[in-house]
PDB file of C-alpha atoms and ligand atoms in Angstrom:
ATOM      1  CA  UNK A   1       5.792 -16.711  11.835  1.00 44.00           C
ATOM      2  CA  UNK A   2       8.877 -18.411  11.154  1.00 48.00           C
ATOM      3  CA  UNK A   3      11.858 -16.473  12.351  1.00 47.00           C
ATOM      4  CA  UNK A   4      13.687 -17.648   9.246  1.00 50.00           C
ATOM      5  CA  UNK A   5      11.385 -15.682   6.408  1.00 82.00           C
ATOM      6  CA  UNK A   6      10.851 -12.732   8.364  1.00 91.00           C
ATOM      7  CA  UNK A   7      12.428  -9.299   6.517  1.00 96.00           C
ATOM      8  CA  UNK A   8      15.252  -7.315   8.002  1.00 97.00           C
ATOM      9  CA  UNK A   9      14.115  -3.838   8.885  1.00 98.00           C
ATOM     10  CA  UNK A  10      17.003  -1.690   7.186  1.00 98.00           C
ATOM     11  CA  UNK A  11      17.360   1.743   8.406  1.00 98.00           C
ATOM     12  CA  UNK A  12      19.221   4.113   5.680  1.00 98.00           C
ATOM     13  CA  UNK A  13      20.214   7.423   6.420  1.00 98.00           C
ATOM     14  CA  UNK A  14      22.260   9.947   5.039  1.00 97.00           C
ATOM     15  CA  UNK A  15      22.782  13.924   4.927  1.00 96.00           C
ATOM     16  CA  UNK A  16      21.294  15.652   1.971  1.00 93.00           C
ATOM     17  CA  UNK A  17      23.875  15.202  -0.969  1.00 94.00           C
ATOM     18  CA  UNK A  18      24.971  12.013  -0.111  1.00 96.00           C
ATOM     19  CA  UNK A  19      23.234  10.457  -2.813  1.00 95.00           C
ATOM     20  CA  UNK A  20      20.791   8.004  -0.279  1.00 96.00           C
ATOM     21  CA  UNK A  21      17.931   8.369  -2.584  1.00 94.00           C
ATOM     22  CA  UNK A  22      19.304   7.020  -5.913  1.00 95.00           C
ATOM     23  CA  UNK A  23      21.180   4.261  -3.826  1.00 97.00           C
ATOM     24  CA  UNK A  24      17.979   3.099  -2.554  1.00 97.00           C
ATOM     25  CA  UNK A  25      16.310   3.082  -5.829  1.00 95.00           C
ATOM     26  CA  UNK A  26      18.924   1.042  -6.976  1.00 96.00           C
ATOM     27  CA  UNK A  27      18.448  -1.297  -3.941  1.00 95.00           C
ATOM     28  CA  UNK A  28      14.670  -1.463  -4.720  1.00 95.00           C
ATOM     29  CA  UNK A  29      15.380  -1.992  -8.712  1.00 95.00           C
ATOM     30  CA  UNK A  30      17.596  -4.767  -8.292  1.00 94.00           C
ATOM     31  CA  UNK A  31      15.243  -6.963  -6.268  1.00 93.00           C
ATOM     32  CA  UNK A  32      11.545  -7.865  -5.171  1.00 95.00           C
ATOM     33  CA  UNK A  33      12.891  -9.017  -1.861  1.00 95.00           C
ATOM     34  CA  UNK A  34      13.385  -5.448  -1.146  1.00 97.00           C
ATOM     35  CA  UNK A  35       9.977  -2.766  -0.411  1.00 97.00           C
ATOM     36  CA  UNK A  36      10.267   1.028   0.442  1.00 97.00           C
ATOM     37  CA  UNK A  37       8.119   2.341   3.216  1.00 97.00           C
ATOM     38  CA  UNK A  38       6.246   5.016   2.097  1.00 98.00           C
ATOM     39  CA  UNK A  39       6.136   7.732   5.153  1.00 98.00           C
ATOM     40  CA  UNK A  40       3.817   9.946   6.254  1.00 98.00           C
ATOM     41  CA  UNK A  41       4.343  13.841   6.293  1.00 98.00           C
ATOM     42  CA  UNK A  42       2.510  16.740   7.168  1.00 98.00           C
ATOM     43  CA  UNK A  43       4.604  18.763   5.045  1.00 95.00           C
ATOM     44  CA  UNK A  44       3.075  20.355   2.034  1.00 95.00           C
ATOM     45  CA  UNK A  45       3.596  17.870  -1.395  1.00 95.00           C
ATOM     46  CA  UNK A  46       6.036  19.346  -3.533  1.00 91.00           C
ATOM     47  CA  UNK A  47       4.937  19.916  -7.923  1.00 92.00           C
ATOM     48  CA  UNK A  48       6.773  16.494  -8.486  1.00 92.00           C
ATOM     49  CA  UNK A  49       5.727  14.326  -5.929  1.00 94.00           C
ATOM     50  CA  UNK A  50       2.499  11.859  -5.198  1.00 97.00           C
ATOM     51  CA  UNK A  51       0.329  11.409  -2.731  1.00 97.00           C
ATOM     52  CA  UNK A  52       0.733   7.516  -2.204  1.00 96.00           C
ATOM     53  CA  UNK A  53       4.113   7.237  -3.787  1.00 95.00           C
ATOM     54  CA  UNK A  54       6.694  10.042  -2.356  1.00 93.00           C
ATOM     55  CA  UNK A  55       4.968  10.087   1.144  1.00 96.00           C
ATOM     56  CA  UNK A  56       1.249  10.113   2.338  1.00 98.00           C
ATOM     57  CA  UNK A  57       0.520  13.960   2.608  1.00 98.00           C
ATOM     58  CA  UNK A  58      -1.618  14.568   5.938  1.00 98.00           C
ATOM     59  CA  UNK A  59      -2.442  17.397   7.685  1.00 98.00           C
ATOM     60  CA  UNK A  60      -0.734  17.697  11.322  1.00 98.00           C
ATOM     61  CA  UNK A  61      -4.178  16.982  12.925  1.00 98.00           C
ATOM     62  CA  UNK A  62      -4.377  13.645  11.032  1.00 98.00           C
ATOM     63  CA  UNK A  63      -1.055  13.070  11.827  1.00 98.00           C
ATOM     64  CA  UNK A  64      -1.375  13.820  15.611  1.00 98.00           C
ATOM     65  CA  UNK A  65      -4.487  11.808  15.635  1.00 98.00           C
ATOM     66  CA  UNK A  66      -2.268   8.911  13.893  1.00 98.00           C
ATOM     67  CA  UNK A  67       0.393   9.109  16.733  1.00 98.00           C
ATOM     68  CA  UNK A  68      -2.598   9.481  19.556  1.00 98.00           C
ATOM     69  CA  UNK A  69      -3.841   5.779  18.187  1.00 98.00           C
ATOM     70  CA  UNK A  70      -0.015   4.644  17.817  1.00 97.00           C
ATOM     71  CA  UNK A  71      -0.156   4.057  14.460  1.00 98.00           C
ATOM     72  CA  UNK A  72       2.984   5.222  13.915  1.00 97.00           C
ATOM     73  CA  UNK A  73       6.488   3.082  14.136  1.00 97.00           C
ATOM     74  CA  UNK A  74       8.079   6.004  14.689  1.00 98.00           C
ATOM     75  CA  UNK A  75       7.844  10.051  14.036  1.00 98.00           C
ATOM     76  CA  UNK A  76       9.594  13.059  14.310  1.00 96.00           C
ATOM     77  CA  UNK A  77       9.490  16.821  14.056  1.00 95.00           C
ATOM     78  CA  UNK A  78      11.945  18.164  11.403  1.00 89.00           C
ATOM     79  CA  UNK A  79      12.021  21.643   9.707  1.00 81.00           C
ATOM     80  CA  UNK A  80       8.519  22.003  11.384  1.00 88.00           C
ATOM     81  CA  UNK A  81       6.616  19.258   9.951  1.00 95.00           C
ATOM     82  CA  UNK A  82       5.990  15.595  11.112  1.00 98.00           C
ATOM     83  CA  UNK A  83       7.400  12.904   9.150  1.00 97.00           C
ATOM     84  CA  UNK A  84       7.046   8.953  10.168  1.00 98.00           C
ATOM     85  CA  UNK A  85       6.163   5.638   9.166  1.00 98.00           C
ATOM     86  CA  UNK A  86       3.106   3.846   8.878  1.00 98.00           C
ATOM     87  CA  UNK A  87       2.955   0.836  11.616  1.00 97.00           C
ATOM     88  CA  UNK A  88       0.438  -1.518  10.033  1.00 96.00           C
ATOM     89  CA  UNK A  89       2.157  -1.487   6.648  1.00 96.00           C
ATOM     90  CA  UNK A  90       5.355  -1.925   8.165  1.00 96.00           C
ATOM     91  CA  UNK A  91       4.926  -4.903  10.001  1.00 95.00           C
ATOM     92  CA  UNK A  92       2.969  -6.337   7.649  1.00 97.00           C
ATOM     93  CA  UNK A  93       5.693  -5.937   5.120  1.00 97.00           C
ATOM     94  CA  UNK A  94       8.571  -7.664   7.234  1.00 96.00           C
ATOM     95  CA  UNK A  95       5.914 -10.634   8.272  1.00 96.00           C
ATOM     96  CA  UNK A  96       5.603 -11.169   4.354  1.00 97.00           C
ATOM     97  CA  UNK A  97       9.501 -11.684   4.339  1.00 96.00           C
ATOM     98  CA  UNK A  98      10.506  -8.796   2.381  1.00 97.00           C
ATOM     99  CA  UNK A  99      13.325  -6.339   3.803  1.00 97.00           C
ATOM    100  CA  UNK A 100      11.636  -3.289   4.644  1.00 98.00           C
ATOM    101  CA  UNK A 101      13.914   0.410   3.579  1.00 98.00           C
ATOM    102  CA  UNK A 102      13.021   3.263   5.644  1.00 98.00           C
ATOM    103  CA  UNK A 103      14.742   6.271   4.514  1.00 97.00           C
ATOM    104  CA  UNK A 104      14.518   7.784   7.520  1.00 97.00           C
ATOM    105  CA  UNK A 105      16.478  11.186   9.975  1.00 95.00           C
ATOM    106  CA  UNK A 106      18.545  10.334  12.763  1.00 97.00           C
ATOM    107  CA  UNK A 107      16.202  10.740  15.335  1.00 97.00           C
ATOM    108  CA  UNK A 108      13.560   8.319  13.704  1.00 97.00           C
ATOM    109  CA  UNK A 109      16.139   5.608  13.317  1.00 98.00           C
ATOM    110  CA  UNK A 110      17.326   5.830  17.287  1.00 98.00           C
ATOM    111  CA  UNK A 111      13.632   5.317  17.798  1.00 97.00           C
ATOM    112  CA  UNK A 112      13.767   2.140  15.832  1.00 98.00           C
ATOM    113  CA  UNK A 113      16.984   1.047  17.271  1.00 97.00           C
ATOM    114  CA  UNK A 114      15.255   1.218  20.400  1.00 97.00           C
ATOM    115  CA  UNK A 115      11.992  -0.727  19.677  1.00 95.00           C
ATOM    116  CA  UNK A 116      13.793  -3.229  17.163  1.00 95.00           C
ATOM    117  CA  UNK A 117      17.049  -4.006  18.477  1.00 95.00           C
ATOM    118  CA  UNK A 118      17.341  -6.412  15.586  1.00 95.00           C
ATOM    119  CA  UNK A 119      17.274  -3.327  12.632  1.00 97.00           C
ATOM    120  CA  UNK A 120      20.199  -3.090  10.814  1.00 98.00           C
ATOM    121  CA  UNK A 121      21.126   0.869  10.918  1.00 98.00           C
ATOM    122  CA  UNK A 122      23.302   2.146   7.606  1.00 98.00           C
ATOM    123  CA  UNK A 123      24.613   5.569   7.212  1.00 98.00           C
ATOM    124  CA  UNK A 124      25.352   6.898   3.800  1.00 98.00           C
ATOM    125  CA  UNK A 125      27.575   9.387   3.704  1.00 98.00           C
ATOM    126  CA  UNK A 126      29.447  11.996   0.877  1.00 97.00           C
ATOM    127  CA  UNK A 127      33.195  12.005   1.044  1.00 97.00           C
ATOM    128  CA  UNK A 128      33.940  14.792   3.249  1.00 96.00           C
ATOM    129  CA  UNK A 129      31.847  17.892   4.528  1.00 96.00           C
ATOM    130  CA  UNK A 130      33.681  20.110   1.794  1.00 96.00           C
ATOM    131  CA  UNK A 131      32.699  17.486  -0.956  1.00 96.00           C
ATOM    132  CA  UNK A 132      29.193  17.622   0.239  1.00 96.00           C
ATOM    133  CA  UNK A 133      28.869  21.189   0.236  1.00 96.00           C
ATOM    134  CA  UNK A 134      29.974  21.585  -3.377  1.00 95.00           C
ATOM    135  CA  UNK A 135      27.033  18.626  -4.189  1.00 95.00           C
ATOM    136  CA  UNK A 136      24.547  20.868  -2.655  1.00 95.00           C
ATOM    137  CA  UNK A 137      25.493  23.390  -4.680  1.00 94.00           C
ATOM    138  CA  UNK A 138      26.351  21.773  -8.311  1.00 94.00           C
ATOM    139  CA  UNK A 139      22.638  20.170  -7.931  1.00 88.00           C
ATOM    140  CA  UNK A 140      21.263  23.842  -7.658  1.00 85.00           C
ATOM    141  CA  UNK A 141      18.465  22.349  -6.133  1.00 84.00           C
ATOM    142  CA  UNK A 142      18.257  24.571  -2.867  1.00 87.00           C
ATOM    143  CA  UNK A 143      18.150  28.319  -2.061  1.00 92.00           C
ATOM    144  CA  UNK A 144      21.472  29.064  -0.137  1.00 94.00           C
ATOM    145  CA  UNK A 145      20.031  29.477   2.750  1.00 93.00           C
ATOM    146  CA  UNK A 146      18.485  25.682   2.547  1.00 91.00           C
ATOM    147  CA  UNK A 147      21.661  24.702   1.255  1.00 94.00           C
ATOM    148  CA  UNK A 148      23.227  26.553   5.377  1.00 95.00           C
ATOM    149  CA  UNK A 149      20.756  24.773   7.025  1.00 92.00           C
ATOM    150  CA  UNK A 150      21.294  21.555   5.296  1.00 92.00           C
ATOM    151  CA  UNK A 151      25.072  21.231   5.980  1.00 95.00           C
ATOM    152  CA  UNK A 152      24.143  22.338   9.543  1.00 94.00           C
ATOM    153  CA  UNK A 153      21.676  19.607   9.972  1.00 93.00           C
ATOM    154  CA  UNK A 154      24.697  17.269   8.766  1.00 95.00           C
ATOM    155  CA  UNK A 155      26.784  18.597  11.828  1.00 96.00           C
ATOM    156  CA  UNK A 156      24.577  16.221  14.034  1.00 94.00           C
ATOM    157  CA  UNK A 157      23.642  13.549  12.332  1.00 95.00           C
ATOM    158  CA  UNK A 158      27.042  12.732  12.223  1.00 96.00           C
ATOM    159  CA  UNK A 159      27.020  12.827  16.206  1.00 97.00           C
ATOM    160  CA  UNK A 160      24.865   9.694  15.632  1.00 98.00           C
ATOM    161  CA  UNK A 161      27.039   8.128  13.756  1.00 98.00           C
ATOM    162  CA  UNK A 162      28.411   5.620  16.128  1.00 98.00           C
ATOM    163  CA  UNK A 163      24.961   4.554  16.816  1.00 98.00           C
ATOM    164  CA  UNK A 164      24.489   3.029  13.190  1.00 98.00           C
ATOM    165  CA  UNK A 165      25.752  -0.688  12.350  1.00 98.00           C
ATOM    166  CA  UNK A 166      27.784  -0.012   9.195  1.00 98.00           C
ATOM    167  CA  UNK A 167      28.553   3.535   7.402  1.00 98.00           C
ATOM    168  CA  UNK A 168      28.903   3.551   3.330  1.00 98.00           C
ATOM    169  CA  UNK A 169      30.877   6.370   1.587  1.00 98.00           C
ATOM    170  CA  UNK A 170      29.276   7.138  -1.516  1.00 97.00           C
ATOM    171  CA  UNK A 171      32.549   8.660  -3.623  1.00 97.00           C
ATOM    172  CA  UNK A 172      32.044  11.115  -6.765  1.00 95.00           C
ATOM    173  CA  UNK A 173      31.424   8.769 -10.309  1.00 95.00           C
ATOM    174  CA  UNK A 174      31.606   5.766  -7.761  1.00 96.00           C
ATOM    175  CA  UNK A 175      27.601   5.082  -7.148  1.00 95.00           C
ATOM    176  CA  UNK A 176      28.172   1.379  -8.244  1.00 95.00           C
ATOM    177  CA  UNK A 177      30.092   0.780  -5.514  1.00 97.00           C
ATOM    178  CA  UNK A 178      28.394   2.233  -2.881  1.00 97.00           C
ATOM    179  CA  UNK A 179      25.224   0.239  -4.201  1.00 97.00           C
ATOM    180  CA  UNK A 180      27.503  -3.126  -4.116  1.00 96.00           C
ATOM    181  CA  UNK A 181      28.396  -1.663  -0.422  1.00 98.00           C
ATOM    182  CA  UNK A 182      25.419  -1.663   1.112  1.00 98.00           C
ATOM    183  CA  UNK A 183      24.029  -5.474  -1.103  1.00 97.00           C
ATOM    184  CA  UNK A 184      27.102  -6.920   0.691  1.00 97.00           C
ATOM    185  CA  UNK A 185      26.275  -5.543   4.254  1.00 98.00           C
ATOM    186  CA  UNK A 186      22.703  -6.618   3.572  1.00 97.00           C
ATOM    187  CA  UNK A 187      23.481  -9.953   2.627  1.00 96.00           C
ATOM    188  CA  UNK A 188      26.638 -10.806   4.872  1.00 97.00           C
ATOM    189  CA  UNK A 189      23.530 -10.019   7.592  1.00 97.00           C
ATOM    190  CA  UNK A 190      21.233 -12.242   6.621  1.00 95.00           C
ATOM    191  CA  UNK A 191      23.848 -15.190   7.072  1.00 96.00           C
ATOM    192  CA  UNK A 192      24.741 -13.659  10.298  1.00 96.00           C
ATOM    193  CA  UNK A 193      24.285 -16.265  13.704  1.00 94.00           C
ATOM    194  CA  UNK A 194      21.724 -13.910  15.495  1.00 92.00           C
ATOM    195  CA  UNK A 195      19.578 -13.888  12.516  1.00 93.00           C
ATOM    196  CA  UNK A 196      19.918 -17.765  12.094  1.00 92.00           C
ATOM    197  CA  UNK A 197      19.840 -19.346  15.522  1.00 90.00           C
ATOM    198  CA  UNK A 198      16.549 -21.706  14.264  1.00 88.00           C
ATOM    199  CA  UNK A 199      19.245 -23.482  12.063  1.00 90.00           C
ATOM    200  CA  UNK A 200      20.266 -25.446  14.933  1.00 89.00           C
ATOM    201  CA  UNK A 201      17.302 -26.334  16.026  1.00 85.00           C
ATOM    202  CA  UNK A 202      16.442 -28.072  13.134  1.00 87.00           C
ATOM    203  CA  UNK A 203      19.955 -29.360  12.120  1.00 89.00           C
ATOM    204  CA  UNK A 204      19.159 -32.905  13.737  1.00 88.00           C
ATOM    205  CA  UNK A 205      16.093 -32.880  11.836  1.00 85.00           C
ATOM    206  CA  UNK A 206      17.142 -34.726   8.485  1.00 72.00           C
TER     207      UNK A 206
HETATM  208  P1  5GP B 301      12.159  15.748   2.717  1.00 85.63           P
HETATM  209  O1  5GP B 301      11.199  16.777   3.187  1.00 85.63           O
HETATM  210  O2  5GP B 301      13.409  16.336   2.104  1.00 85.63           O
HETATM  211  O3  5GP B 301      11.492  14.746   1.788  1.00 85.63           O
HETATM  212  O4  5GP B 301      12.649  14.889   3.973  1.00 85.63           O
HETATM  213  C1  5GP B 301      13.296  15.509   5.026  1.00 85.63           C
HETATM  214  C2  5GP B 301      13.947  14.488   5.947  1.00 85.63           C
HETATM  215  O5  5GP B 301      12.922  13.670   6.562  1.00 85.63           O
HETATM  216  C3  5GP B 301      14.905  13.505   5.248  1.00 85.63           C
HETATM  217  O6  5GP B 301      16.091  13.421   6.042  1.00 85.63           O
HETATM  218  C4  5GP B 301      14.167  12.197   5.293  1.00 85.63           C
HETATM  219  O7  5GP B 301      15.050  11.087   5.349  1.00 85.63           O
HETATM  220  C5  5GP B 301      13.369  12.334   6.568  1.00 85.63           C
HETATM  221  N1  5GP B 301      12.211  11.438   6.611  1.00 85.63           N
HETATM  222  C6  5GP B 301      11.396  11.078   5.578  1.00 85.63           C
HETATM  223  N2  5GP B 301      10.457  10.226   5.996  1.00 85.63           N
HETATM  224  C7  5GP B 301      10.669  10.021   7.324  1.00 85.63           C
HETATM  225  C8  5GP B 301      10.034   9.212   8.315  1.00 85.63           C
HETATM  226  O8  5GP B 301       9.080   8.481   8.075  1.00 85.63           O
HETATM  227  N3  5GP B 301      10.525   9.291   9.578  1.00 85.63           N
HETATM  228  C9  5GP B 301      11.585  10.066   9.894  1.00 85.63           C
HETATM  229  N4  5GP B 301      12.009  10.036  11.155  1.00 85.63           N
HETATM  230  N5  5GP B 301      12.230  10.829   8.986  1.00 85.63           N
HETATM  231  C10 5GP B 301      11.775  10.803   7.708  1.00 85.63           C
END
C-alpha cells in the first residue's frame, strides 16, 4: 500500500489518574480518522464493561494459545493477568489509513517501539506525583491498597519516560488542553519528512 495513506500507530500511556482514558475518548470523538484497539485480557470483566467493547475477555489458555500462534502485536503480564493487542485487527486498521490508539503499559509500548520503529509513543501524565495521589483518591474508585500499588506502579513507568516521543501534562480543569496537546503532536507528525519521503518522488510528476 501506499506509504502515504497508511495510519500512524499512536502509543498512549499514562499512570492511573492521569486522565488517559477521557483524553482518548476525546481523540476518538473528534474524528473518524482515529480507531481504538480493543485489547485482549485474561482478566475477569468488570459489572460495567463489554465483552467486544472494553477488551475481549479470554481465559489465559486462549490467550497463551493466541501468543503460541503470534497473534498478538504485543502482550504483557500485569497485576497477574495478560493484557495485549490483537495483530490481525491492528494491521488491518493502519493498512485502511486510520491512526490506530493503543492504550497500552509501558512494557507493551517498548515492545512496539521495538517492532515499529515508526510508532509515535505519548505519555500522559498528572501534574506531579502528589497531584496524582489526591486524583486517586477524590475519584474513590480504588481500595487504598489499589490506590499503594497504583502510585507504585507510577514509580516506573516514569523510568520509561525518556523512551516515549512526546509527554503531555494533563493539568486540573485543563482537559481541553491536554486534548489540543496531543491533536497538535499528532498532526505536526503526519507533516513530518520521515513520514513523507514519497513526496519527492513524485514532485517531478506534474
Ligand atoms: P485495566 O485492568 O485497569 O483495564 O488495565 C490495566 C493496565 O493494562 C492499564 O495500564 C492499561 O493501559 C494496560 N493495558 C490495557 N490493554 C493493554 C494491552 O493490550 N497491552 C498492554 N501492554 N497493556 C494494556
Amino acid at each position: 500500500m501506499d506509504n502515504k495513506k497508511r495510519g500512524l500507530l499512536i502509543v498512549i500511556s499514562g499512570p492511573a489518574g492521569s486522565g488517559k482514558g477521557t483524553l482518548i475518548e476525546r481523540l476518538m470523538k473528534s474524528s473518524d480518522r482515529f480507531a481504538y484497539s480493543i485489547s485482549a485480557t485474561s482478566r475477569p470483566r468488570l459489572a460495567n464493561e463489554e465483552d467486544g467493547v472494553n477488551y475481549w475477555y479470554l481465559t489465559r489458555e486462549e490467550f497463551e494459545g493466541r501468543i503460541s500462534r503470534g497473534e498478538m502485536l504485543e502482550y504483557t503480564e500485569y497485576c497477574g493477568n495478560y493484557y495485549g493487542t490483537p495483530l490481525e485487527e491492528a494491521v488491518a486498521t493502519i493498512e485502511s489509513g486510520k491512526h490506530l490508539i493503543l492504550e497500552i503499559e509501558v512494557d507493551g509500548a517498548m515492545q512496539i517501539k521495538e517492532r515499529f520503529p515508526d510508532a509515535l509513543l505519548i505519555m500522559i501524565l498528572p501534574p506531579s506525583y502528589k497531584k496524582q495521589e489526591e486524583r486517586l483518591r477524590t475519584r474513590g474508585r480504588d481500595t487504598e491498597e489499589q490506590i499503594l500499588r497504583r502510585l507504585e506502579v507510577t514509580k516506573r513507568e516514569i523510568a520509561y519516560l525518556d523512551n516515549y516521543d512526546y509527554v503531555v501534562i494533563n493539568h486540573d480543569g485543563e482537559m481541553d488542553r491536554a486534548a489540543s496537546d496531543i491533536f497538535a503532536i499528532i498532526h505536526a507528525e503526519t507533516l513530518s519528512v520521515k513520514r513523507n519521503l514519497n513526496i519527492r518522488d513524485s514532485f517531478f510528476d506534474n
